[in-house]
Structure formats: C-alpha cells, structure tokens
mmCIF file of C-alpha atoms in Angstrom:
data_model
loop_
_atom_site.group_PDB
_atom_site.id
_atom_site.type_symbol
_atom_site.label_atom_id
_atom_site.label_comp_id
_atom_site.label_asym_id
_atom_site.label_seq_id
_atom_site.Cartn_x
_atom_site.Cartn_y
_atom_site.Cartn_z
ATOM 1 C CA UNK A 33 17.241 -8.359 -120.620
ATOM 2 C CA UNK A 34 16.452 -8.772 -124.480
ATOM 3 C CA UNK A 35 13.568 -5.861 -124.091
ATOM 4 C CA UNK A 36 16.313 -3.700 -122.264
ATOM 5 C CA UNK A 37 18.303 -4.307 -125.071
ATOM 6 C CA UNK A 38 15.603 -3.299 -127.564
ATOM 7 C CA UNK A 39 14.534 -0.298 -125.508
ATOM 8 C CA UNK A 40 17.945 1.108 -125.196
ATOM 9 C CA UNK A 41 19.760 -0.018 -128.814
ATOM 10 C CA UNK A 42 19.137 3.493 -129.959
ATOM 11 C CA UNK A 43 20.851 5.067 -127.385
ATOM 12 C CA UNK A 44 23.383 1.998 -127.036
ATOM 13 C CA UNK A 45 24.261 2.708 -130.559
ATOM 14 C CA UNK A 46 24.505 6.615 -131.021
ATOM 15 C CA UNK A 47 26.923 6.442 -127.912
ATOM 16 C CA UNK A 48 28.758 3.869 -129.871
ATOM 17 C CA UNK A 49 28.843 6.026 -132.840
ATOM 18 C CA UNK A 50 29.792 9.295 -130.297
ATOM 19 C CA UNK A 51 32.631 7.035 -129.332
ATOM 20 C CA UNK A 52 33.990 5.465 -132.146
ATOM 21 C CA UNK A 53 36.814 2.756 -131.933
ATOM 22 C CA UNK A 54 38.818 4.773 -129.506
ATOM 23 C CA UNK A 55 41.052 1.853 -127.871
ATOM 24 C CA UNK A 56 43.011 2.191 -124.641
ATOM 25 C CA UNK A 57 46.147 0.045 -125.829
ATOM 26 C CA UNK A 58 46.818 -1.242 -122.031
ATOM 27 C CA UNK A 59 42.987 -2.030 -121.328
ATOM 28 C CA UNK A 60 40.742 -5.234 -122.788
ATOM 29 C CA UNK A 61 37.895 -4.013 -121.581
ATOM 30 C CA UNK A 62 35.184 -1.499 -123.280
ATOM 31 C CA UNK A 63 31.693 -1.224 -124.179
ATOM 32 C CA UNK A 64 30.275 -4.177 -126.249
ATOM 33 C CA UNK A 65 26.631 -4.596 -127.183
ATOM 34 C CA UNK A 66 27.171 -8.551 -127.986
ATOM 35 C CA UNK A 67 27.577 -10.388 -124.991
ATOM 36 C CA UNK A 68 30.575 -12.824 -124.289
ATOM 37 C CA UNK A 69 27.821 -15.880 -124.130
ATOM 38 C CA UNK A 70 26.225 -14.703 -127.832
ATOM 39 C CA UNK A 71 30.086 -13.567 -128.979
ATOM 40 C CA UNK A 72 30.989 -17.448 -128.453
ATOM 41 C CA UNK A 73 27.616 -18.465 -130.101
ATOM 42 C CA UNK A 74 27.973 -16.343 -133.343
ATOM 43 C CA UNK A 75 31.606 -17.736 -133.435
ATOM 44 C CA UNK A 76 30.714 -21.459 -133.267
ATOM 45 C CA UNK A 77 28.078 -20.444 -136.062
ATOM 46 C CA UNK A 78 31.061 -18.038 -138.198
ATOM 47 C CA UNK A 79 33.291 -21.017 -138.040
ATOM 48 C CA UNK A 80 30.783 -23.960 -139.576
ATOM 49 C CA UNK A 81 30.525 -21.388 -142.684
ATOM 50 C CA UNK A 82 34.476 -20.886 -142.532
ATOM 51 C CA UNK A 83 35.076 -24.148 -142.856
ATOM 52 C CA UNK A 84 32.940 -24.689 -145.858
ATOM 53 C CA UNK A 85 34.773 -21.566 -147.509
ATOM 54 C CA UNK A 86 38.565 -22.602 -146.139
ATOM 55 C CA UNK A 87 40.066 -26.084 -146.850
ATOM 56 C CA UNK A 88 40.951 -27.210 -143.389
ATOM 57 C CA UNK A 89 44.328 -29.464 -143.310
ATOM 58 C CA UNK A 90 43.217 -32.478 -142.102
ATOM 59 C CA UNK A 91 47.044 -33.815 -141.303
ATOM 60 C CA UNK A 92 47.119 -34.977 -137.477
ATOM 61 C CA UNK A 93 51.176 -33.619 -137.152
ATOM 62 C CA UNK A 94 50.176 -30.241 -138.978
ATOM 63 C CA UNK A 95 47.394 -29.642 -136.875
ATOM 64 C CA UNK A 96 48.807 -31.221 -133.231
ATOM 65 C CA UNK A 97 51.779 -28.845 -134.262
ATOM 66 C CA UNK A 98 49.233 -25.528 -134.744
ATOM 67 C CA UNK A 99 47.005 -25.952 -131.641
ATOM 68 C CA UNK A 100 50.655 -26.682 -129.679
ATOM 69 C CA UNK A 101 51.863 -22.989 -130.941
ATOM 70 C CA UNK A 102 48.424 -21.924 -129.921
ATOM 71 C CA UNK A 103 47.789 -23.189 -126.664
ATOM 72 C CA UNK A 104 51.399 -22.342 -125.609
ATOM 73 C CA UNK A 105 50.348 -18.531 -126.490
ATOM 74 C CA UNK A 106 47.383 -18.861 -124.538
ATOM 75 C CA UNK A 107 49.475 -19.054 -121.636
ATOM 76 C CA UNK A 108 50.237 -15.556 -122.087
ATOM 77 C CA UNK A 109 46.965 -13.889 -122.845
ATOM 78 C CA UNK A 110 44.794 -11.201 -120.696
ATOM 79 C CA UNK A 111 42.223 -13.341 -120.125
ATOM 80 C CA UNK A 112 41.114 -15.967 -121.796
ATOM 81 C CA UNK A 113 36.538 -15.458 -121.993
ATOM 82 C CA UNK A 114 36.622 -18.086 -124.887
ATOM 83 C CA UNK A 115 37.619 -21.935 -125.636
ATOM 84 C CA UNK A 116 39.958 -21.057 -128.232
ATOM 85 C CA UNK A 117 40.686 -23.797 -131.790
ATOM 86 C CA UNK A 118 43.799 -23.633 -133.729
ATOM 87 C CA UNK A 119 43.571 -25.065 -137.371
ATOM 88 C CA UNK A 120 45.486 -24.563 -140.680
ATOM 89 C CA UNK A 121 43.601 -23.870 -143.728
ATOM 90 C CA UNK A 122 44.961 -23.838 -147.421
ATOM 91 C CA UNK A 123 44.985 -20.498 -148.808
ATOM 92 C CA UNK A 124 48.280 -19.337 -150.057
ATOM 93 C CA UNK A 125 47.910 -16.333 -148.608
ATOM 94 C CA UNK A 126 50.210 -14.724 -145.970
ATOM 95 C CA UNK A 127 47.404 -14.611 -143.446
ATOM 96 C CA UNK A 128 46.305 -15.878 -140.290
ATOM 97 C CA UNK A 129 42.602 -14.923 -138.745
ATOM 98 C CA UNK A 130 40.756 -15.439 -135.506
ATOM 99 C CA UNK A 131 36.984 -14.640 -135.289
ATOM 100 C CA UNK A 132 34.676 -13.670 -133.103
ATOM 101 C CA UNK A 133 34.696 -16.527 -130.200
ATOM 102 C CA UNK A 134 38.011 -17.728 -130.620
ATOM 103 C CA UNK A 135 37.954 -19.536 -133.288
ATOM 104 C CA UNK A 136 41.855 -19.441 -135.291
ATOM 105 C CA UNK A 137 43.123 -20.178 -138.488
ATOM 106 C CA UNK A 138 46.672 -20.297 -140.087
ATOM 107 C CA UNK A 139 46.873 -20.106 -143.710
ATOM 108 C CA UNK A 140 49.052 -22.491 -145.465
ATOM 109 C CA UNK A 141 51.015 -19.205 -147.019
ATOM 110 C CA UNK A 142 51.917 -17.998 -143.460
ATOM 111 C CA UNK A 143 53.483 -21.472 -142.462
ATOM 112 C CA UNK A 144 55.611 -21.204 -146.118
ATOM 113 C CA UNK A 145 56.455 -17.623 -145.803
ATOM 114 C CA UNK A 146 57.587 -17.961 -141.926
ATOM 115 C CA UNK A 147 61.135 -18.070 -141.186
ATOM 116 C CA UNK A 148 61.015 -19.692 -138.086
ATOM 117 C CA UNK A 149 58.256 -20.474 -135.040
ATOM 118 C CA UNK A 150 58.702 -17.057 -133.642
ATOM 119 C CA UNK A 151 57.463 -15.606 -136.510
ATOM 120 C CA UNK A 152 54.612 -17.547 -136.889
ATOM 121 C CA UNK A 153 53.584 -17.406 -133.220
ATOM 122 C CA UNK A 154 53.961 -13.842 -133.642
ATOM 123 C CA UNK A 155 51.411 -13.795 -136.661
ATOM 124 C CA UNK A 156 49.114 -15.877 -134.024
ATOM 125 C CA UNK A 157 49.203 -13.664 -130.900
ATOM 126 C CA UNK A 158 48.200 -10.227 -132.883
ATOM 127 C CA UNK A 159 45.103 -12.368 -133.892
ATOM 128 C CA UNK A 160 44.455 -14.002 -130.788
ATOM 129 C CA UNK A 161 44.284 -10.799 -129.004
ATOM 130 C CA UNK A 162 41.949 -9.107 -131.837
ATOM 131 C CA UNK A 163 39.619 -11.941 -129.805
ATOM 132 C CA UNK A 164 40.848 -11.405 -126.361
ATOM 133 C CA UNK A 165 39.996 -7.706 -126.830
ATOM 134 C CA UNK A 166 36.781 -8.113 -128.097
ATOM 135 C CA UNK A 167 37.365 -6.188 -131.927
ATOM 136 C CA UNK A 168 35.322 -8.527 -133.715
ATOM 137 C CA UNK A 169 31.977 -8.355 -132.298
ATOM 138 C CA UNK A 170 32.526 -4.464 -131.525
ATOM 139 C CA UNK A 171 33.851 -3.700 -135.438
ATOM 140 C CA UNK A 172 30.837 -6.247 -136.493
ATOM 141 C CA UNK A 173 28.158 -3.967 -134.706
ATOM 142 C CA UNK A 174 29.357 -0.814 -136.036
ATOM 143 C CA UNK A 175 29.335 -2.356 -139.520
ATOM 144 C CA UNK A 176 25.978 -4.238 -139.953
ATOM 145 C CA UNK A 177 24.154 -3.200 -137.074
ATOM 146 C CA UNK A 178 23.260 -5.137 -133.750
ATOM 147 C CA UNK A 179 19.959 -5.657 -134.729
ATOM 148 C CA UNK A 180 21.556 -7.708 -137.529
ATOM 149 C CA UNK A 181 23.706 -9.829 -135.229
ATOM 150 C CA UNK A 182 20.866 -10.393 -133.103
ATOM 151 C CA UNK A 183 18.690 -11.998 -135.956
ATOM 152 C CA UNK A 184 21.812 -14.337 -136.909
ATOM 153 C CA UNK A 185 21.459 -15.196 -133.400
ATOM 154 C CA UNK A 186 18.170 -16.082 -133.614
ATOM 155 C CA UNK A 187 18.943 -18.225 -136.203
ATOM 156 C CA UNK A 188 17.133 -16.348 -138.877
ATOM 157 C CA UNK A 189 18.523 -15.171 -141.990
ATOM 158 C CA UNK A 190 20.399 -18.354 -142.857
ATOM 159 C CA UNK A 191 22.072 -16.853 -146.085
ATOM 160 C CA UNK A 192 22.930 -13.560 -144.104
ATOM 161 C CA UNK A 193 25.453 -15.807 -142.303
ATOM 162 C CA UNK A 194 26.935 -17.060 -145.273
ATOM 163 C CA UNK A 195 27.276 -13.890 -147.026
ATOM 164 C CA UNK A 196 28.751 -12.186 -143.788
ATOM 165 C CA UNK A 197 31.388 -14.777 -143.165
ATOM 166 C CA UNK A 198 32.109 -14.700 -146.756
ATOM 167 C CA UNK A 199 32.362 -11.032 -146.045
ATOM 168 C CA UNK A 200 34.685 -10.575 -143.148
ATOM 169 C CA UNK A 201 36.700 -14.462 -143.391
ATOM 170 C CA UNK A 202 36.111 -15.699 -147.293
ATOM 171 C CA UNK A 203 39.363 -15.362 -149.134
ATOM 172 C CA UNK A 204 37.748 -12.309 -151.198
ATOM 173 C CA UNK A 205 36.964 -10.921 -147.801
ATOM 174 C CA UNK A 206 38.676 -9.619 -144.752
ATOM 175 C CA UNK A 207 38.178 -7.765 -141.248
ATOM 176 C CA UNK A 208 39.064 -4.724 -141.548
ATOM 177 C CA UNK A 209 39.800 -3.258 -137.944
ATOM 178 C CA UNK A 210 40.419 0.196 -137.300
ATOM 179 C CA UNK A 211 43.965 1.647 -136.803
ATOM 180 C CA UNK A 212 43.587 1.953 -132.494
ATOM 181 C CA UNK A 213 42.360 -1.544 -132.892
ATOM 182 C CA UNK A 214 45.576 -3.064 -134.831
ATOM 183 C CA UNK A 215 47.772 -1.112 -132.528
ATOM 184 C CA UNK A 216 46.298 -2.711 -129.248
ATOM 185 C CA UNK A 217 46.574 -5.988 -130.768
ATOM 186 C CA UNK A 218 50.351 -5.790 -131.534
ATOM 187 C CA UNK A 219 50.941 -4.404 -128.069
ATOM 188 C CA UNK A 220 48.910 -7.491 -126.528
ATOM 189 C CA UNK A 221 50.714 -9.863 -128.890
ATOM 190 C CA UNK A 222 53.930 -8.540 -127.672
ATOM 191 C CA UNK A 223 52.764 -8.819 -124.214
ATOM 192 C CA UNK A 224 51.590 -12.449 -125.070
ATOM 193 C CA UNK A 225 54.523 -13.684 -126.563
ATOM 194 C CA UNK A 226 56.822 -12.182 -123.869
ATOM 195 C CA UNK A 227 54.582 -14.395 -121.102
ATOM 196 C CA UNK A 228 54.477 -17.661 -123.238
ATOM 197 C CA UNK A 229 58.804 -17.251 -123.916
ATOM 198 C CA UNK A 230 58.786 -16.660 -127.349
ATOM 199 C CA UNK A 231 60.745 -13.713 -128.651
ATOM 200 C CA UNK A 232 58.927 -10.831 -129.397
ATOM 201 C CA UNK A 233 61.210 -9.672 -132.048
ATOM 202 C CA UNK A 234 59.648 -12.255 -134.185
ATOM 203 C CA UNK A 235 57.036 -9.595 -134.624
ATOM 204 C CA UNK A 236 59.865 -7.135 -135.973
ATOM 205 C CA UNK A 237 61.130 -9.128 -138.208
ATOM 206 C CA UNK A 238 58.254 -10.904 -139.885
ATOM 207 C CA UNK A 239 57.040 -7.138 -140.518
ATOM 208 C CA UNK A 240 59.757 -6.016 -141.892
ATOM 209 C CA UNK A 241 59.842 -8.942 -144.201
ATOM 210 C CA UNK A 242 56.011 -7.902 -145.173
ATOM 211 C CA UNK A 243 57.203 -4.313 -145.858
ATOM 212 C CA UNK A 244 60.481 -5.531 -148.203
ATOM 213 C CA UNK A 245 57.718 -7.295 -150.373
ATOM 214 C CA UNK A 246 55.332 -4.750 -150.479
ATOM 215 C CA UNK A 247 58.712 -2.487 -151.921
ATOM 216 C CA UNK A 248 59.564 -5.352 -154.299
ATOM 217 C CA UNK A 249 56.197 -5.832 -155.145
ATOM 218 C CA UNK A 250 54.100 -3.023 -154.701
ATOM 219 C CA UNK A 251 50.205 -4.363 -154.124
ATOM 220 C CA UNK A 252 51.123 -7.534 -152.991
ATOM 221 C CA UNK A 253 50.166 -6.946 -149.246
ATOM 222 C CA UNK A 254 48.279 -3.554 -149.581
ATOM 223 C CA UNK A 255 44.971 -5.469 -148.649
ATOM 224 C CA UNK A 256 46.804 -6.525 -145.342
ATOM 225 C CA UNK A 257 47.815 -3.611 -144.080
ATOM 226 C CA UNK A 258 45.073 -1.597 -145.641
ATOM 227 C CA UNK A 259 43.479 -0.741 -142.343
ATOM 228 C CA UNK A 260 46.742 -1.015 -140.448
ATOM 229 C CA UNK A 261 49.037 1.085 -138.949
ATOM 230 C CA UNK A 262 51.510 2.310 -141.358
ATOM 231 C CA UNK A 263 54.335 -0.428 -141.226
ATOM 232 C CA UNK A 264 57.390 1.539 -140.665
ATOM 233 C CA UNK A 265 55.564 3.131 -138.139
ATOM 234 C CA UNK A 266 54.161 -0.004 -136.560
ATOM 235 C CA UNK A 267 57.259 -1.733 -136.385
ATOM 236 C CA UNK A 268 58.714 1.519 -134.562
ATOM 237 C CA UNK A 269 56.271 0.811 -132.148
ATOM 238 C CA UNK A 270 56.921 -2.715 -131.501
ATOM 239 C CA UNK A 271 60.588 -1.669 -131.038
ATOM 240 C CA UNK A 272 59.816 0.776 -128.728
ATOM 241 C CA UNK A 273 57.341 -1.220 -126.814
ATOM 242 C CA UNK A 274 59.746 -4.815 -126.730
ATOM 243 C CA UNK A 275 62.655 -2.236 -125.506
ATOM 244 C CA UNK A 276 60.741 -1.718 -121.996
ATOM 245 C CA UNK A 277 60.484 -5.298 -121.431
ATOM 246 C CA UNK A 278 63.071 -6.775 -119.348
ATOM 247 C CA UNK A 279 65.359 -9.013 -120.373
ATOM 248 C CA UNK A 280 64.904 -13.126 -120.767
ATOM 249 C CA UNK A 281 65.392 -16.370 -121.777
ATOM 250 C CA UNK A 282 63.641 -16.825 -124.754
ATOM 251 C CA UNK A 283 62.773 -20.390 -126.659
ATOM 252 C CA UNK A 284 64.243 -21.176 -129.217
ATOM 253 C CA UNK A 285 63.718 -19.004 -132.748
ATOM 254 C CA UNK A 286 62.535 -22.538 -134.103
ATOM 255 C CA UNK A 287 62.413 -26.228 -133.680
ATOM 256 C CA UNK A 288 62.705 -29.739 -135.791
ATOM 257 C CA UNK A 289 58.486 -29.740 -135.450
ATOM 258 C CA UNK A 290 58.350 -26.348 -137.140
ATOM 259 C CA UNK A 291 60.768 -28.098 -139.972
ATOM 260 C CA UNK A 292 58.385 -30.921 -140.639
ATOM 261 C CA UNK A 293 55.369 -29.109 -140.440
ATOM 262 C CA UNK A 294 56.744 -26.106 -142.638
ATOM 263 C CA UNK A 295 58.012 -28.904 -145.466
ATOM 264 C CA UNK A 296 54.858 -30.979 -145.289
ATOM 265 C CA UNK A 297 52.901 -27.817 -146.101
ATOM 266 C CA UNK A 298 55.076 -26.957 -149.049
ATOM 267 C CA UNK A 299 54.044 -29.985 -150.657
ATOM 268 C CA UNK A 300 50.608 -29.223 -150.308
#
C-alpha cells in the first residue's frame, strides 16, 4: 500500500490541487491522502509537542468539568473515527483548538470570556467537527506536502514536528482553514449541539459578542477570523440554518459547575 502511495502521490496530489478545498457542508466524507490510522498517529505525536508549548491545567474539577462538556457533545457528532481528549490550557486567548486525531483544547480566555456553557460548548463543537470532518490532515497536506507528513510518520525529522506544531497550534501559530471548511464546521457544530441538547443559539451569540469587540477594538480578533467567513455573514448563516431545526427542550444556558470552573480559572 505504501508503494501505491508513492507511485500515485503525483497524481493523488495534482487532483488535490484540481480540487481544492471545495466542501459539501452536509457531507464528512472526501478525499484524504492521510489515513484515519496515521491521522490518529500524527495526532498523538501533535499533542506531546502541544503540551510542551500550552500549559495544561492540571485542576481535577476544571478538567472533569471540560471532558464532561466534551463527551456530552460527542453524543451529537457524525461519526466519531477518533478517541477524542478534552483539556484546558492557559493562554488568555479567546480560543479553543482540536487537532488532527482528536485531540481538544480550551484556552483559559474562552472559559473567562464565555457567558454561559452554551457558549462555550458552542466554541467546542465548531472544533470538534474541524476533526470529525477530516480539515486538519486535508489543509496539512495541501500546505507542507504528504511526503512531509509521511516522514513525521516515520518518525524522522524530529524538529520538523516541533516547528510544525509550533506552526499550526503554538500561540504565535494557528490553522488556518479555508472559508468552505469554517462554514461546514459551524453547520456540523450546530447539528452537534442540537443532538447533545444544548442550544444552538449559543453559537449566535458568542459571535456576535466576537464581532462587538472586533468594532470596539479593531485587531483584536482579526487573526481569528482571518480565514473565516465574514462574521455578519456567518452568523446569518447560523440563523438561517438553527431556524430549520425543529423546536426543543434545550439544557440549561448554564449550570453551578460552569460557575466554579469559570471563577477558578479567573484566578489563574
């Protein structure tokens, strides 16, 4: 299978490049060079150099509380090819990212800037389905090259690893996915957080939050949304897409946990 892979890459890859990110919102599937066995393999690899980069919070009710949120979500996912990890990192960003794998973190500046559960879960499910879709290892290919990913596979190129994660998950870096890409991922989150009972208007208003502070202060969240939808227009169509679901009971916005958790990591 590797020499098939070898013998074919150039073909593989000018197809790729012929098709570009095109995205059907609705569908999880599409070509991928990187197999789900070697996706989960670079991803347990990504998140040892993460974690050397990102201060995990080692408090057992912060982190109980995260992988709670999480695994609740999961019940509302696609499919689920990966054994996903919830853990909050320290990084006063407003940020939360999921590699390649399944592998998720919550920055400490989401969990302050959140209003309420919803919001955060809603934070969680776009990146959760950036996995569940397969964007990382397919915007990873296009960027560096499979040939690339196959040597950090290999286990050659130890520093390569580094840099990379650095790259894409280092708090100077970030993965940038393409616009198709962002929109499929808010229209799985949605989907997600409708199946697991949280409200997907948590979505709404936790991006229209990010927009008021990028018109306050103008920069402040331009790296975020740099390779995102344009926010008014995204959160038109979140509206549009939450307005065709029917209605429900919904959990609660937020709950005592959420309280604890949120004033523990203000202290921090």
């Amino acid at each position: 299978m590797k020499c098939l892979k070898r013998l074919f890459l150039p073909v593989l890859l000018t197809l790729s490049l012929i098709s570009g990110c095109a995205v059907n919102k609705s569908s999880v599937g599409g070509f991928n060079l990187v197999s789900v066995a070697e996706e989960k393999d670079l991803g347990d690899k990504f998140a040892v150099e993460v974690e050397k980069q990102h201060p995990v919070v080692r408090d057992p009710e912060v982190q109980a509380y995260i992988d709670g949120v999480g695994r609740r979500l999961l019940t509302g996912v696609r499919k689920q090819d990966f054994p996903f990890t919830f853990q909050v990192v320290k990084d006063d960003s407003v940020n939360a990212f999921a590699i390649p794998g399944g592998h998720t973190y919550v920055n400490t500046g989401l969990i302050k800037a959140a209003a309420s559960e919803t919001e955060l879960a809603a934070v969680m499910a776009h990146e959760m389905n950036h996995v569940v879709a397969r964007h990382g290892t397919r915007q990873m290919t296009q960027q560096y090259g499979y040939n690339l990913i196959t040597t950090l596979l290999l286990g050659g190129q130890g520093g390569a690893l580094s840099q990379m994660a650095a790259e894409l998950f280092g708090k100077a870096g970030g993965m940038y996915y393409s616009r198709e890409m962002e929109s499929q991922a808010d229209y799985l989150g949605i989907e997600t957080m409708y199946k697991a009972g949280y409200n997907p208007q948590g979505m709404v208003s936790f991006f229209k939050k990010l927009d008021a502070a990028e018109e306050r202060q103008p920069g402040t969240i331009a790296k975020y949304f740099s390779s995102h939808p344009e926010t008014v227009d995204r959160i038109t169509a979140i509206q549009q897409e939450i307005a065709t679901q029917p209605a429900k009971n919904w959990l609660p916005d937020s709950t005592p946990e959420f309280a604890r958790v949120k004033a523990k990591v203000q202290k921090l």
